Amino acid sequence: MTEQLEPTLAANNMIIPSCVSDQPNINTDGRSLQLSMNEQSKKVDLVGSQMSALLNADEIVKLLGIISQHKQTLQLFQTLGFEDKIPDIIRNLIERKQLIEAVRFICTFKLNDKFPPAPLLIEFVEDAKKYCSEIFSKVKSHDEKEKVVDDRIADLRAVIECIEDHDLESQYPSIDILMDIQGLGKLKDTGKLVLFLPSNVEKQEQRKGKKRSSSSVSPAPHTYQLRKRT
């Protein structure tokens, strides 16, 4: 669950220009219109610089994570003139492994060619697996293991939601993810939290094996993992 930012005292003194969203007067000549647009740009930059001064890097990333979950708020970035800053925001999110948030920015601002979303979603799933492996090997109690599984399921559902929201099914089919969620749910129901589900590579081999003889090798156990929570 996304962590909310705590308001700071300095935020109360932050200047928000009331006319940022005002439309320029279409009756003015070209020079006046350009001056008006320049003024709007300066005010937007002022807001951005004040935000940077009030929030540290981690807080800004958390804020961007919250923003990425709301399409209307993302579109507000365009209205305020922040669109040219989006590529840098995406790079920042990718660097900090906020990959789902990065994909939402990418798709909303139609930057799929510059930042292909499918590899980022795949990386998210793989990073999640690695983290889950580390945590699962350390916890002892059944409740702790169950929480690891719950977190893993939540990560997979976040990927599916992102795929559905941005029509990415053709780039990253969600069938394997759905199978993983179903398998993890069964493990919880039976209480056997050993996680003997096949990896994606093994799933492909299984599909090929259906076309061959029934003597194919059984998949090796695979430990499921999840991403580090912030």
mmCIF file of C-alpha atoms in Angstrom, residues 130-141 144-145 148 223-226:
data_model
loop_
_atom_site.group_PDB
_atom_site.id
_atom_site.type_symbol
_atom_site.label_atom_id
_atom_site.label_comp_id
_atom_site.label_asym_id
_atom_site.label_seq_id
_atom_site.Cartn_x
_atom_site.Cartn_y
_atom_site.Cartn_z
ATOM 1 C CA LYS A 130 14.396 -12.311 -6.157
ATOM 2 C CA TYR A 131 13.140 -10.374 -3.175
ATOM 3 C CA CYS A 132 10.589 -13.044 -2.313
ATOM 4 C CA SER A 133 13.311 -15.693 -2.359
ATOM 5 C CA GLU A 134 15.398 -13.714 0.115
ATOM 6 C CA ILE A 135 12.518 -13.087 2.506
ATOM 7 C CA PHE A 136 10.968 -16.544 2.265
ATOM 8 C CA SER A 137 14.262 -18.203 3.200
ATOM 9 C CA LYS A 138 14.547 -16.046 6.328
ATOM 10 C CA VAL A 139 11.069 -16.275 7.818
ATOM 11 C CA LYS A 140 10.137 -19.255 9.995
ATOM 12 C CA SER A 141 6.518 -19.033 11.110
ATOM 13 C CA GLU A 144 5.236 -14.871 8.073
ATOM 14 C CA LYS A 145 5.407 -17.212 5.095
ATOM 15 C CA VAL A 148 5.241 -13.317 1.804
ATOM 16 C CA THR A 223 10.927 -20.296 -5.138
ATOM 17 C CA TYR A 224 8.685 -17.315 -5.753
ATOM 18 C CA GLN A 225 9.913 -13.889 -4.842
ATOM 19 C CA LEU A 226 8.651 -10.363 -4.421
#
